[in-house]
CSV table of C-alpha atoms in Angstrom, one decimal:
chain,number,residue,atom,x,y,z
A,1,UNK,CA,0.0,0.0,0.0
A,2,UNK,CA,2.2,2.7,-1.2
A,3,UNK,CA,-0.4,5.5,-1.3
A,4,UNK,CA,-1.9,4.7,2.1
A,5,UNK,CA,-5.3,3.7,0.8
A,6,UNK,CA,-7.0,0.6,2.0
A,7,UNK,CA,-7.5,-0.7,-1.5
A,8,UNK,CA,-4.2,0.0,-3.2
A,9,UNK,CA,-3.8,-1.8,-6.5
A,10,UNK,CA,-0.8,-4.0,-7.2
A,11,UNK,CA,1.4,-2.9,-10.1
A,12,UNK,CA,0.9,-6.3,-11.8
A,13,UNK,CA,-2.9,-5.9,-11.7
A,14,UNK,CA,-2.7,-2.4,-13.1
A,15,UNK,CA,-0.4,-3.6,-15.9
A,16,UNK,CA,-2.8,-6.5,-16.7
A,17,UNK,CA,-5.8,-4.1,-16.8
A,18,UNK,CA,-3.8,-1.6,-18.8
A,19,UNK,CA,-2.9,-4.1,-21.4
A,20,UNK,CA,-6.7,-4.9,-21.8
A,21,UNK,CA,-7.9,-1.3,-21.7
A,22,UNK,CA,-9.7,-1.9,-25.1
A,23,UNK,CA,-12.0,-4.4,-23.5
A,24,UNK,CA,-13.3,-1.7,-21.1
A,25,UNK,CA,-13.6,0.6,-24.1
A,26,UNK,CA,-15.7,-1.9,-26.0
A,27,UNK,CA,-17.9,-2.6,-23.0
A,28,UNK,CA,-18.5,1.2,-22.7
A,29,UNK,CA,-19.3,1.6,-26.4
A,30,UNK,CA,-21.7,-1.3,-26.3
A,31,UNK,CA,-23.4,0.2,-23.2
A,32,UNK,CA,-23.8,3.6,-24.8
A,33,UNK,CA,-25.1,2.1,-28.0
A,34,UNK,CA,-27.6,0.0,-26.2
A,35,UNK,CA,-28.8,3.0,-24.2
A,36,UNK,CA,-29.2,5.2,-27.3
A,37,UNK,CA,-31.0,2.4,-29.2
A,38,UNK,CA,-33.4,1.9,-26.2
A,39,UNK,CA,-34.2,5.6,-26.2
A,40,UNK,CA,-34.8,5.5,-30.0
A,41,UNK,CA,-36.8,2.3,-30.0
A,42,UNK,CA,-38.4,1.8,-26.6
A,43,UNK,CA,-40.8,-0.8,-28.1
A,44,UNK,CA,-37.9,-3.2,-28.9
A,45,UNK,CA,-36.4,-2.5,-25.6
A,46,UNK,CA,-39.7,-3.3,-23.9
A,47,UNK,CA,-40.0,-6.6,-25.8
A,48,UNK,CA,-36.6,-7.6,-24.7
A,49,UNK,CA,-37.4,-6.6,-21.2
A,50,UNK,CA,-40.6,-8.7,-21.3
A,51,UNK,CA,-38.6,-11.8,-22.3
A,52,UNK,CA,-36.0,-11.2,-19.7
A,53,UNK,CA,-38.6,-10.6,-17.0
A,54,UNK,CA,-40.5,-13.8,-18.2
A,55,UNK,CA,-37.3,-15.8,-17.7
A,56,UNK,CA,-36.8,-14.3,-14.2
A,57,UNK,CA,-40.4,-15.0,-13.1
A,58,UNK,CA,-40.2,-18.6,-14.4
A,59,UNK,CA,-36.9,-19.3,-12.5
A,60,UNK,CA,-38.1,-17.4,-9.4
A,61,UNK,CA,-41.3,-19.4,-9.4
A,62,UNK,CA,-39.5,-22.7,-9.9
A,63,UNK,CA,-37.3,-22.0,-6.9
A,64,UNK,CA,-40.2,-21.0,-4.7
A,65,UNK,CA,-42.1,-24.1,-5.7
A,66,UNK,CA,-39.1,-26.3,-5.1
A,67,UNK,CA,-38.7,-24.7,-1.7
A,68,UNK,CA,-42.3,-25.4,-0.9
A,69,UNK,CA,-42.2,-29.0,-2.1
A,70,UNK,CA,-38.9,-29.8,-0.3
A,71,UNK,CA,-40.4,-28.6,3.0
A,72,UNK,CA,-43.7,-30.5,2.8
A,73,UNK,CA,-42.1,-33.8,3.8
A,74,UNK,CA,-41.5,-32.8,7.4
A,75,UNK,CA,-42.6,-30.2,9.9
A,76,UNK,CA,-46.0,-28.8,10.6
A,77,UNK,CA,-45.6,-25.4,9.1
A,78,UNK,CA,-48.0,-24.9,6.1
A,79,UNK,CA,-46.2,-24.0,2.9
A,80,UNK,CA,-49.2,-23.5,0.6
A,81,UNK,CA,-48.4,-19.8,0.3
A,82,UNK,CA,-44.9,-20.6,-1.1
A,83,UNK,CA,-46.3,-23.1,-3.5
A,84,UNK,CA,-48.9,-20.6,-4.8
A,85,UNK,CA,-46.2,-18.0,-5.1
A,86,UNK,CA,-44.1,-20.5,-7.2
A,87,UNK,CA,-47.0,-21.5,-9.4
A,88,UNK,CA,-47.9,-17.8,-10.0
A,89,UNK,CA,-44.3,-17.1,-11.0
A,90,UNK,CA,-44.1,-20.1,-13.3
A,91,UNK,CA,-47.5,-19.2,-15.0
A,92,UNK,CA,-46.5,-15.6,-15.5
A,93,UNK,CA,-43.1,-16.5,-16.8
A,94,UNK,CA,-44.4,-19.1,-19.3
A,95,UNK,CA,-47.1,-16.8,-20.6
A,96,UNK,CA,-44.5,-14.1,-21.1
A,97,UNK,CA,-42.1,-16.3,-23.0
A,98,UNK,CA,-44.9,-18.0,-25.2
A,99,UNK,CA,-46.6,-14.7,-26.2
A,100,UNK,CA,-44.0,-11.9,-26.0
A,101,UNK,CA,-45.8,-9.7,-28.5
A,102,UNK,CA,-49.0,-9.7,-26.6
A,103,UNK,CA,-47.2,-9.6,-23.3
A,104,UNK,CA,-45.6,-6.3,-24.2
A,105,UNK,CA,-49.1,-4.9,-24.3
A,106,UNK,CA,-50.0,-6.3,-21.0
A,107,UNK,CA,-46.6,-6.7,-19.4
A,108,UNK,CA,-47.2,-4.1,-16.8
A,109,UNK,CA,-50.5,-5.7,-15.8
A,110,UNK,CA,-48.8,-9.1,-15.5
A,111,UNK,CA,-46.0,-7.6,-13.4
A,112,UNK,CA,-48.4,-5.7,-11.3
A,113,UNK,CA,-50.6,-8.8,-10.7
A,114,UNK,CA,-47.6,-11.0,-10.0
A,115,UNK,CA,-46.2,-8.4,-7.5
A,116,UNK,CA,-49.5,-8.1,-5.7
A,117,UNK,CA,-50.1,-11.9,-5.5
A,118,UNK,CA,-46.5,-12.4,-4.4
A,119,UNK,CA,-46.9,-9.7,-1.8
A,120,UNK,CA,-50.1,-11.1,-0.4
A,121,UNK,CA,-48.6,-14.6,-0.3
A,122,UNK,CA,-45.5,-13.4,1.4
A,123,UNK,CA,-47.5,-11.6,4.1
A,124,UNK,CA,-49.7,-14.7,4.6
A,125,UNK,CA,-46.6,-16.8,4.8
A,126,UNK,CA,-45.1,-14.5,7.4
A,127,UNK,CA,-48.2,-14.8,9.5
A,128,UNK,CA,-48.0,-18.6,9.2
A,129,UNK,CA,-44.4,-18.5,10.2
A,130,UNK,CA,-45.0,-16.3,13.2
A,131,UNK,CA,-44.9,-19.3,15.6
A,132,UNK,CA,-41.8,-20.8,14.0
A,133,UNK,CA,-39.3,-17.9,13.6
A,134,UNK,CA,-38.5,-14.4,14.9
A,135,UNK,CA,-38.2,-11.5,12.5
A,136,UNK,CA,-41.2,-12.4,10.3
A,137,UNK,CA,-41.8,-8.7,10.1
A,138,UNK,CA,-39.2,-8.6,7.3
A,139,UNK,CA,-41.2,-11.0,5.1
A,140,UNK,CA,-44.3,-8.9,5.8
A,141,UNK,CA,-42.4,-5.8,4.8
A,142,UNK,CA,-41.2,-7.5,1.6
A,143,UNK,CA,-44.8,-8.4,0.9
A,144,UNK,CA,-46.0,-4.9,1.5
A,145,UNK,CA,-43.3,-3.4,-0.8
A,146,UNK,CA,-44.3,-5.9,-3.5
A,147,UNK,CA,-48.0,-5.0,-3.1
A,148,UNK,CA,-47.2,-1.3,-3.3
A,149,UNK,CA,-45.1,-1.8,-6.4
A,150,UNK,CA,-48.0,-3.6,-8.1
A,151,UNK,CA,-50.5,-1.0,-7.2
A,152,UNK,CA,-48.2,1.8,-8.4
A,153,UNK,CA,-47.9,0.1,-11.8
A,154,UNK,CA,-51.6,-0.3,-12.1
A,155,UNK,CA,-52.1,3.4,-11.3
A,156,UNK,CA,-49.6,4.6,-13.9
A,157,UNK,CA,-49.0,1.9,-16.5
A,158,UNK,CA,-47.8,4.1,-19.4
A,159,UNK,CA,-45.5,6.1,-17.2
A,160,UNK,CA,-44.2,2.9,-15.7
A,161,UNK,CA,-43.4,1.3,-19.1
A,162,UNK,CA,-41.7,4.4,-20.5
A,163,UNK,CA,-40.0,5.2,-17.2
A,164,UNK,CA,-38.6,1.7,-17.0
A,165,UNK,CA,-37.2,1.8,-20.5
A,166,UNK,CA,-35.7,5.2,-20.0
A,167,UNK,CA,-34.2,4.3,-16.6
A,168,UNK,CA,-32.5,1.2,-18.2
A,169,UNK,CA,-31.3,3.3,-21.2
A,170,UNK,CA,-29.8,6.1,-19.1
A,171,UNK,CA,-28.2,3.5,-16.8
A,172,UNK,CA,-26.5,1.9,-19.8
A,173,UNK,CA,-25.4,5.2,-21.3
A,174,UNK,CA,-23.9,6.5,-18.0
A,175,UNK,CA,-22.3,3.2,-17.2
A,176,UNK,CA,-20.9,3.0,-20.7
A,177,UNK,CA,-19.4,6.5,-20.4
A,178,UNK,CA,-17.8,5.5,-17.1
A,179,UNK,CA,-16.2,2.4,-18.8
A,180,UNK,CA,-15.0,4.5,-21.7
A,181,UNK,CA,-13.4,7.0,-19.2
A,182,UNK,CA,-11.8,4.0,-17.3
A,183,UNK,CA,-10.5,2.5,-20.6
A,184,UNK,CA,-8.8,5.8,-21.6
A,185,UNK,CA,-7.3,6.2,-18.1
A,186,UNK,CA,-6.0,2.6,-18.2
A,187,UNK,CA,-4.5,3.1,-21.7
A,188,UNK,CA,-2.7,6.2,-20.4
A,189,UNK,CA,-1.4,4.4,-17.4
A,190,UNK,CA,-0.3,1.4,-19.4
A,191,UNK,CA,1.7,3.6,-21.8
């Protein structure tokens, strides 16, 4: 630690990163390009978002269902709420993947319904777990946040869709610009 900082970089790491500065540059350029394209064609970005969300809901639902089924063999704690959460996620994910064009039109309604159902099931699960664990309030809070998110999307669906695409686009542009700046700095240090 020659400069006194906690996270000093070794010269070999700096050399290795400096030799590959162009990878950071490419990553930044791709991020900026994606962000600009998402701003220019939000519909395509929303379709892509729908497919990615569908995959997430499917995997999340499968894990929730697996957790519910694995716990049914022993113990007295009811796990129906976890099984319903899993089934809702799997159904929403499959519908999104099978009909992405239609899903784009109703994506926010599906996400809102999924968030509300998940929130209600989490709150119900927390109440069922009250006798088993301490700290069930955190599961209740997670459920309430999910319910609030779903209600907000139902209240402002168009704003939610456009806002989501713009948020992702600007995140990609700003992150890409940061990688370009890092790449130029690494190139200078490598020289």
